[in-house]
Short mmCIF file of C-alpha atoms and ligand atoms in Angstrom, two decimals:
data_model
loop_
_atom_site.label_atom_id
_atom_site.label_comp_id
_atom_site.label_asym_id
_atom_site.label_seq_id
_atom_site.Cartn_x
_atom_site.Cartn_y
_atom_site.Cartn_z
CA UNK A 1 0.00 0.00 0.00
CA UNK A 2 1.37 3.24 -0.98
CA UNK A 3 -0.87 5.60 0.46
CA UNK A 4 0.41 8.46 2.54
CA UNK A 5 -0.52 8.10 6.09
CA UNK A 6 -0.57 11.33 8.38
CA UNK A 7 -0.66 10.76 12.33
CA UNK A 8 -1.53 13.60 14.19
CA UNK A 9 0.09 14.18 17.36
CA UNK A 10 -1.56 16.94 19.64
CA UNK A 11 1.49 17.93 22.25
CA UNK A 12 1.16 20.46 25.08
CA UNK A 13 4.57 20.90 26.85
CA UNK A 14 5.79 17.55 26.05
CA UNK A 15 9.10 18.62 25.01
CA UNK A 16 10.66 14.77 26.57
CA UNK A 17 8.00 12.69 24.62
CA UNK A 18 8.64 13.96 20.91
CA UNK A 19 11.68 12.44 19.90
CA UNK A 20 10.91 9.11 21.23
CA UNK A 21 7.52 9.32 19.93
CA UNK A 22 9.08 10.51 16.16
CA UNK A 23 11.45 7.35 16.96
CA UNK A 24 9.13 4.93 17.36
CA UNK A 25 6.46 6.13 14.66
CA UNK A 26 9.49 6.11 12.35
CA UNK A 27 10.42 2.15 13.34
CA UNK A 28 6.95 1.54 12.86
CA UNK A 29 6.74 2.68 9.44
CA UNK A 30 10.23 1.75 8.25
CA UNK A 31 8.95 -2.38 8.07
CA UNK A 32 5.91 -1.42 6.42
CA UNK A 33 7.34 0.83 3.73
CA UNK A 34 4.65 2.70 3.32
CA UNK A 35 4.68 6.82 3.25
CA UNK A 36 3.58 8.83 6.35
CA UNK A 37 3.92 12.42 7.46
CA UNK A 38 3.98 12.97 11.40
CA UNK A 39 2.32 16.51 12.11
CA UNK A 40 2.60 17.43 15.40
CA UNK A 41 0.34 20.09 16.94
CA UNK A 42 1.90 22.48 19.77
CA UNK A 43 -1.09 23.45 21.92
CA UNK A 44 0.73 26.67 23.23
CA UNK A 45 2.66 24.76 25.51
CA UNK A 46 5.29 26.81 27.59
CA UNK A 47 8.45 23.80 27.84
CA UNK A 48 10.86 23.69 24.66
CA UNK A 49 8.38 21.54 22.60
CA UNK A 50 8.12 23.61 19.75
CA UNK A 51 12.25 24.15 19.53
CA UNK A 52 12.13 20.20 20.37
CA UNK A 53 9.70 20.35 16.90
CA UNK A 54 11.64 22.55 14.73
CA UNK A 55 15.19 21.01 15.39
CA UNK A 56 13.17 18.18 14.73
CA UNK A 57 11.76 18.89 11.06
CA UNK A 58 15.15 20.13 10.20
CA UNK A 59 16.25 16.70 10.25
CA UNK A 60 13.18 14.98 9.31
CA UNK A 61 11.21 16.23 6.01
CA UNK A 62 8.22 13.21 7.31
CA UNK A 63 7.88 15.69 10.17
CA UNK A 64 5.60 18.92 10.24
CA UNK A 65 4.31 21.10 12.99
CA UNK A 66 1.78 23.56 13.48
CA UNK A 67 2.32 25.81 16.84
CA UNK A 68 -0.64 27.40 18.30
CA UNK A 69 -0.76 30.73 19.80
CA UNK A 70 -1.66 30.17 23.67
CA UNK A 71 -3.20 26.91 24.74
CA UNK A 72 -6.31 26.00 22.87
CA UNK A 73 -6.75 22.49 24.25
CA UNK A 74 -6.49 18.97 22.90
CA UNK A 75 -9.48 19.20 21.17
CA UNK A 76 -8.42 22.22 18.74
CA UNK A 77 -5.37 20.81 18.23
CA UNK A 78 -7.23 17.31 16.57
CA UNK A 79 -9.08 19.81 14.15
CA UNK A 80 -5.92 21.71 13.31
CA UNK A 81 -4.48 18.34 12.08
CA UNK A 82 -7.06 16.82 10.71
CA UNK A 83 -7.24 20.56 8.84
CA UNK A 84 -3.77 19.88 7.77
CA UNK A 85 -3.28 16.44 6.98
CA UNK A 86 -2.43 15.24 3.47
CA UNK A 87 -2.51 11.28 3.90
CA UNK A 88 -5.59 9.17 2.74
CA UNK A 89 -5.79 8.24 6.37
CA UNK A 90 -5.43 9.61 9.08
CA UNK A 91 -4.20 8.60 12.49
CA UNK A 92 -4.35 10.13 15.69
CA UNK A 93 -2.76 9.72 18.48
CA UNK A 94 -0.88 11.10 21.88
CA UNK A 95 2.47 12.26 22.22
CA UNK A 96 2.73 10.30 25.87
CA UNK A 97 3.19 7.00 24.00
CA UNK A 98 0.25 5.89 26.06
CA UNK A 99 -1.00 5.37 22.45
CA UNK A 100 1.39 2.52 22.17
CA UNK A 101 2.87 2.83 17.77
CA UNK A 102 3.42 -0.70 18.00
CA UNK A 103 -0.36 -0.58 17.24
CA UNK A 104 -0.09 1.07 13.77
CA UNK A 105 0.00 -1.93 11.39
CA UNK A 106 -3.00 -3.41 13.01
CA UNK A 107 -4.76 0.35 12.51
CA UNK A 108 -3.44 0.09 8.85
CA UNK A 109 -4.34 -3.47 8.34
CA UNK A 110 -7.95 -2.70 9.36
CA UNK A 111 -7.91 0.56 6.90
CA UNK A 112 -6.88 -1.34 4.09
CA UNK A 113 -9.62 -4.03 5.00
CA UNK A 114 -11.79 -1.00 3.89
CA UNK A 115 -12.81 0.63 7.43
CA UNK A 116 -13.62 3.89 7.33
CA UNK A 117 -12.57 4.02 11.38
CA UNK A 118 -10.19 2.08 13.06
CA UNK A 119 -10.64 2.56 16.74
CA UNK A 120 -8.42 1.32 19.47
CA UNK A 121 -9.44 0.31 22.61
CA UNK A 122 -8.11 0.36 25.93
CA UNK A 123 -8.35 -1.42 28.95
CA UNK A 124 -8.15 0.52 32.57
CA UNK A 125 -5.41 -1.56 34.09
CA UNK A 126 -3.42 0.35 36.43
CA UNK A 127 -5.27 3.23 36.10
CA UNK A 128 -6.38 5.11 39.99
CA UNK A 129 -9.56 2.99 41.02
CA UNK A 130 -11.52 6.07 41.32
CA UNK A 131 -11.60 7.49 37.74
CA UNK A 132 -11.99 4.13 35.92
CA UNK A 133 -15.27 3.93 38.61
CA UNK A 134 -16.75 7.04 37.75
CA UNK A 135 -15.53 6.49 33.77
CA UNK A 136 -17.73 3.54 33.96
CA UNK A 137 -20.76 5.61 36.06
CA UNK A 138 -20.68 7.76 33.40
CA UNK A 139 -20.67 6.03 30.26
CA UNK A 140 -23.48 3.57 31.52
CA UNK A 141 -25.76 6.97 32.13
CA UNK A 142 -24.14 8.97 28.84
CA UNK A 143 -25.73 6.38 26.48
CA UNK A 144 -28.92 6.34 28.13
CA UNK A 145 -29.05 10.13 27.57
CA UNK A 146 -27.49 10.85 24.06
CA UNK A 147 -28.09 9.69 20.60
CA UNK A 148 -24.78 8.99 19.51
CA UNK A 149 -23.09 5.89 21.08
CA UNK A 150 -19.88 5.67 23.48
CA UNK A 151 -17.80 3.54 24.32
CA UNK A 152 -15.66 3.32 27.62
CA UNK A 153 -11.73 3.21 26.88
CA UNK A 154 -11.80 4.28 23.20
CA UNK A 155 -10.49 7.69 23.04
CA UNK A 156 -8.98 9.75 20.23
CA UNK A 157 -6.61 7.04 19.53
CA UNK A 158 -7.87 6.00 15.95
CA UNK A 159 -7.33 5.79 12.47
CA UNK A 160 -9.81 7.99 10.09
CA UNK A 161 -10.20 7.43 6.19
CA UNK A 162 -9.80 10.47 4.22
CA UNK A 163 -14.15 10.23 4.00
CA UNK A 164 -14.21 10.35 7.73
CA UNK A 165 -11.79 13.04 8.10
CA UNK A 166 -13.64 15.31 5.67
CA UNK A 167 -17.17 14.19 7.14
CA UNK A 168 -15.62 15.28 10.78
CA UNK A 169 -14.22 18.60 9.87
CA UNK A 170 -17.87 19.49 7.89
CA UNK A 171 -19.14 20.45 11.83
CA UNK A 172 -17.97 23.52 11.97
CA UNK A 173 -19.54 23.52 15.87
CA UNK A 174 -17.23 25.30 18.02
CA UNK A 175 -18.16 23.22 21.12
CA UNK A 176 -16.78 20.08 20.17
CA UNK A 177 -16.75 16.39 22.18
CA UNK A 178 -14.36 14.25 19.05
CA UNK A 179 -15.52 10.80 20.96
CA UNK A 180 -19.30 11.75 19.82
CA UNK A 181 -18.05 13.77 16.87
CA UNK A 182 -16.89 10.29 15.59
CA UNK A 183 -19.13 8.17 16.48
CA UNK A 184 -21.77 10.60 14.99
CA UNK A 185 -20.68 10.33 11.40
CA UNK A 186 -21.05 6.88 11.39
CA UNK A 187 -18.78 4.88 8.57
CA UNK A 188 -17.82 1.29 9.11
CA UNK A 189 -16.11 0.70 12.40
CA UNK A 190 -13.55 -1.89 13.43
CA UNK A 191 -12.45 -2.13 16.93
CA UNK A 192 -8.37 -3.21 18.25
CA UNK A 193 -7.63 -3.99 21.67
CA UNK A 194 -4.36 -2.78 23.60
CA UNK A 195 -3.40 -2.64 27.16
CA UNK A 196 -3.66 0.64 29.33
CA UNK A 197 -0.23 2.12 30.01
CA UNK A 198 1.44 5.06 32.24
CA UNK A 199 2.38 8.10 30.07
CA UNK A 200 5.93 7.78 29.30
CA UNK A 201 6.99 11.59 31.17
CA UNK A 202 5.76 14.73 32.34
CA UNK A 203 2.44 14.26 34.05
CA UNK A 204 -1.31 13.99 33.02
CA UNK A 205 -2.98 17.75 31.63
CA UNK A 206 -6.30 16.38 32.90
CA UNK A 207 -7.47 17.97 36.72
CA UNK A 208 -11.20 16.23 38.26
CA UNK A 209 -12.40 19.74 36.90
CA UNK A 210 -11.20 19.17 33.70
CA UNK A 211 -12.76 15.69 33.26
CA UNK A 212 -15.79 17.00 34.83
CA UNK A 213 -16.38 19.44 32.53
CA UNK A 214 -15.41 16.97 29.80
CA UNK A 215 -18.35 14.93 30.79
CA UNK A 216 -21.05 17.58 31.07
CA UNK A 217 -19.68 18.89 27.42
CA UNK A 218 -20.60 15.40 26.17
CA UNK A 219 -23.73 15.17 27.52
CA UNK A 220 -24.77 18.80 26.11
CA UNK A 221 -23.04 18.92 23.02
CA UNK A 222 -25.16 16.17 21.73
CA UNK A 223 -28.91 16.35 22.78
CA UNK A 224 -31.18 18.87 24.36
CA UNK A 225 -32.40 16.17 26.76
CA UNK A 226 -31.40 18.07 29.92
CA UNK A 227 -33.95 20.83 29.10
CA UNK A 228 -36.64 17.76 28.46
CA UNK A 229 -36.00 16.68 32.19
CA UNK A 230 -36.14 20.27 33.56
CA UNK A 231 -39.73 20.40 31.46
CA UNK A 232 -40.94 17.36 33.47
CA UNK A 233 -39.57 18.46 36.58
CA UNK A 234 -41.13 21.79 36.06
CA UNK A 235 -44.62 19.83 35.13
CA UNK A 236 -44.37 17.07 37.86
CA UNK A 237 -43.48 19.96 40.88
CA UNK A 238 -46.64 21.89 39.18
CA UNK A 239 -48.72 19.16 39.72
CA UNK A 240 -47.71 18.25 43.01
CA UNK A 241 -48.41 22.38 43.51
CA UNK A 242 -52.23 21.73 42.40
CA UNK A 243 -52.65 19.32 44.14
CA UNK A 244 -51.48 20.21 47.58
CA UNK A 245 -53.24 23.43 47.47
CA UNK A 246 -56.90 21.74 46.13
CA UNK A 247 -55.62 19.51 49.66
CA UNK A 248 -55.21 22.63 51.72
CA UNK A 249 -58.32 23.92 50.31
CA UNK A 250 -60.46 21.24 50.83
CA UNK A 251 -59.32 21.28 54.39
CA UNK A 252 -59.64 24.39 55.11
CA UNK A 253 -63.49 24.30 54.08
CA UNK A 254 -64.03 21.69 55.70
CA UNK A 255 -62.12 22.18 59.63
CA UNK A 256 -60.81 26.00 59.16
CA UNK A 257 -57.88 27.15 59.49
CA UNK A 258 -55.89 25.92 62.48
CA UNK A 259 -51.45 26.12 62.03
CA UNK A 260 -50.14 28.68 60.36
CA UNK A 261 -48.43 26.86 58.03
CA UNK A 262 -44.99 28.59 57.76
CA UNK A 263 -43.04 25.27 57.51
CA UNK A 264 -44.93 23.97 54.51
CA UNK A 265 -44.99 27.75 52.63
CA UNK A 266 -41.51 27.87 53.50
CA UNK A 267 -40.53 24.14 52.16
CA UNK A 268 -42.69 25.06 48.96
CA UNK A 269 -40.82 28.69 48.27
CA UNK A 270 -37.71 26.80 48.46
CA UNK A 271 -37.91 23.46 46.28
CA UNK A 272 -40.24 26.14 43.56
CA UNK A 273 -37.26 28.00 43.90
CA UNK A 274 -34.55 25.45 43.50
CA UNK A 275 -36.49 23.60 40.21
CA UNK A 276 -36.56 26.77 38.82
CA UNK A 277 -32.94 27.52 39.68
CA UNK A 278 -32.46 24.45 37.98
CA UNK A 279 -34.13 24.66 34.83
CA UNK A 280 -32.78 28.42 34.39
CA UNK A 281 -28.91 27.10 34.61
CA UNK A 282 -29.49 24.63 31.94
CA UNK A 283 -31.59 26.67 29.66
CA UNK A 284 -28.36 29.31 30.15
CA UNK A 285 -26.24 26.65 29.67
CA UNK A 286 -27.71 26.58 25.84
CA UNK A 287 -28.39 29.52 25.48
CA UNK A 288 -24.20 30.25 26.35
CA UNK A 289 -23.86 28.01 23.62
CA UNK A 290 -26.17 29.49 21.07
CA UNK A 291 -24.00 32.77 21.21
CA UNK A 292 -20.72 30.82 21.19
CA UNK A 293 -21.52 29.32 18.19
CA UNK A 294 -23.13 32.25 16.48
CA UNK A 295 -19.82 33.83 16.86
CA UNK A 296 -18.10 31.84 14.57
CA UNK A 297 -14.77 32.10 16.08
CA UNK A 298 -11.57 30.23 13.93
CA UNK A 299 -11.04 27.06 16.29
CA UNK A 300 -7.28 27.39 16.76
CA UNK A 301 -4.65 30.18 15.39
CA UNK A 302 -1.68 29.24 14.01
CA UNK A 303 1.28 31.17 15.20
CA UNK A 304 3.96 28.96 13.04
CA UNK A 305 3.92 25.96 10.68
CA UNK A 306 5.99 24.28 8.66
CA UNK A 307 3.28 22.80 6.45
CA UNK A 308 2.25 25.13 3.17
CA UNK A 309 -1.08 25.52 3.68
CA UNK A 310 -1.78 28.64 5.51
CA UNK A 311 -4.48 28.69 8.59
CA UNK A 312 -8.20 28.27 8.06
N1 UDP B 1 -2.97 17.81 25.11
C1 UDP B 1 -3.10 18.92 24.29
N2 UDP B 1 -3.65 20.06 24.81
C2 UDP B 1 -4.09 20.13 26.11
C3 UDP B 1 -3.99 18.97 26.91
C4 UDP B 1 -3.42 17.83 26.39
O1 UDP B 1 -2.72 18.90 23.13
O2 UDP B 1 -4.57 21.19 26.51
C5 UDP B 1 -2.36 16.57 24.56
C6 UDP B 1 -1.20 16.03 25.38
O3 UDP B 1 0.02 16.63 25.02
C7 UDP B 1 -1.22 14.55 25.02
C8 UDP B 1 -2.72 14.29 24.81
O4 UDP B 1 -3.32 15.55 24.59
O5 UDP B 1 -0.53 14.27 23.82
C9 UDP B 1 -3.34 13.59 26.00
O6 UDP B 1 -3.13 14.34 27.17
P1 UDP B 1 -2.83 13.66 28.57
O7 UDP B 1 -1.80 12.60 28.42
O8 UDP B 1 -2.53 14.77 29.52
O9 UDP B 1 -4.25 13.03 28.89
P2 UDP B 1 -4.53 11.56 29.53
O10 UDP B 1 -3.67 10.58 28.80
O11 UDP B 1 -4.17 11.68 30.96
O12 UDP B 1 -5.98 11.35 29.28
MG1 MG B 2 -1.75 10.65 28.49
#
């Protein structure tokens, strides 16, 4: 097969991990002689990745870069290579060599089998108890919720056919979740299996916060079933309303009135208030994403690339 292959490497201050990451792309490719460019995507990192990068395409014409301006996150930095790439397929991957290269040829292999998506799949050995807990918690509730289908343990890692890559980069949304992104344009899938391993140096870019608000962008970037639920909520609490004051009413006709009722008014004002509270932050929570989107900002700015097409 001699179909250039681009892999896609976002890197934010992982200065340590590029040349052995180059290294063992290159090995990788060298026994399947088969063409491949390596673009790496600085995400405004702050360590000597992007010196690491161009000392690095000096030597190597396979590698390209594309630096961003300040930190844009891992998501931009997919689109900016997936933007950029010139290979019939397309493979991304981290620059921690927790996406072991060793798994290329069977990526490839499954490519040339004619899948459109080649996704690999991890395993959570060794990873803290905690997060692979509430990773499961959440993907068991996400696909009750959404429309699009996830998976626990497959990440970005994954090969794209050039028809993938140019359905992907057709959403032009500015909030974007890549897991659903993929599994939303559809395409035939194959799944390969490799074992969860520690990032090879420097230390993980994701806080709790971070994956936190990683989850709640999944849920909202892909269905407007939160504002459902704060519609029944809203209709269920009115109904309880009704019929707790046709209660009161009928009680009071019939005995008077006898206890003030403060607790009760009180208890009322205050779980009114909080479904409404409720409903309000997820209706803003739209309606925040309404005006992002009508913005129409450029998802990443290039501040340097060795690659000839200019930005976006
Ligand atoms: N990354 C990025 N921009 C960011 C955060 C991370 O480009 O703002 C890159 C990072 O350099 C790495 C990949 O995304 O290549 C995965 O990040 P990390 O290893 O921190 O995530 P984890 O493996 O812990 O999920
Ligand atoms: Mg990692």
């Amino acid at each position: 097969m001699n179909d250039l292959i681009s892999i896609i490497i976002p890197a934010y201050n992982e200065a340590a991990n590029i040349k052995p990451v180059h290294e063992a792309v290159q090995q990788e490719f060298a026994s399947l002689s088969s063409p491949f460019e390596l673009l790496f995507i600085d995400d405004g990192s702050s360590d000597p990745t992007l010196s690491t990068l161009q000392m690095l395409a000096g030597a190597h014409p396979e590698v390209k870069y594309i630096s961003f301006t300040r930190n844009f996150g891992k998501e931009a930095a997919i689109i900016a290579g997936l933007d950029h790439a010139h290979g019939k397929a397309v493979i991304i991957m981290d620059a921690d060599m927790q996406h072991p290269p060793s798994l290329i040829p069977q990526l490839l292999e499954g490519y040339r089998e004619g899948y459109e998506q080649v996704v690999a799949k991890r395993n959570r050995n060794g990873e803290a108890k905690s997060r692979s807990f509430l990773s499961h918690l959440y993907y068991k509730l996400i696909n009750r919720i959404i429309q699009v289908e996830l998976h626990d343990g497959e990440g970005d890692f994954r090969l794209l056919g050039r028809k993938a890559v140019d359905s992907v980069l057709k959403m032009s949304e500015g909030n974007r979740f890549s897991k659903g992104l993929f599994s939303w344009i559809g395409f035939e899938q194959k799944t390969v299996y490799f074992e969860n391993v520690e990032r090879e140096s420097g230390a993980s870019k994701w806080s709790f916060r971070n994956l936190l608000n990683y989850g709640v962008e999944g849920v909202v970037s892909f269905n407007q079933k939160p504002l459902r639920i704060c519609l029944y909520a809203g209709v269920i609490s009115l109904v309880f309303a009704l019929f707790y004051i046709l209660a009161m009413a009928v009680q009071i006709l019939r005995h008077g009135i006898d206890v003030p009722g403060y607790f009760t008014l009180i208890s009322a004002v205050l779980f009114l208030g909080g479904v409404q509270l409720l409903s309000l932050g997820v209706i803003g929570e739209y309606v925040g994403r309404i005006y992002m989107e009508t913005k129409n900002r450029p998802h990443y700015l290039v501040r340097e690339t060795n690659t000839d097409e200019e930005q976006q």
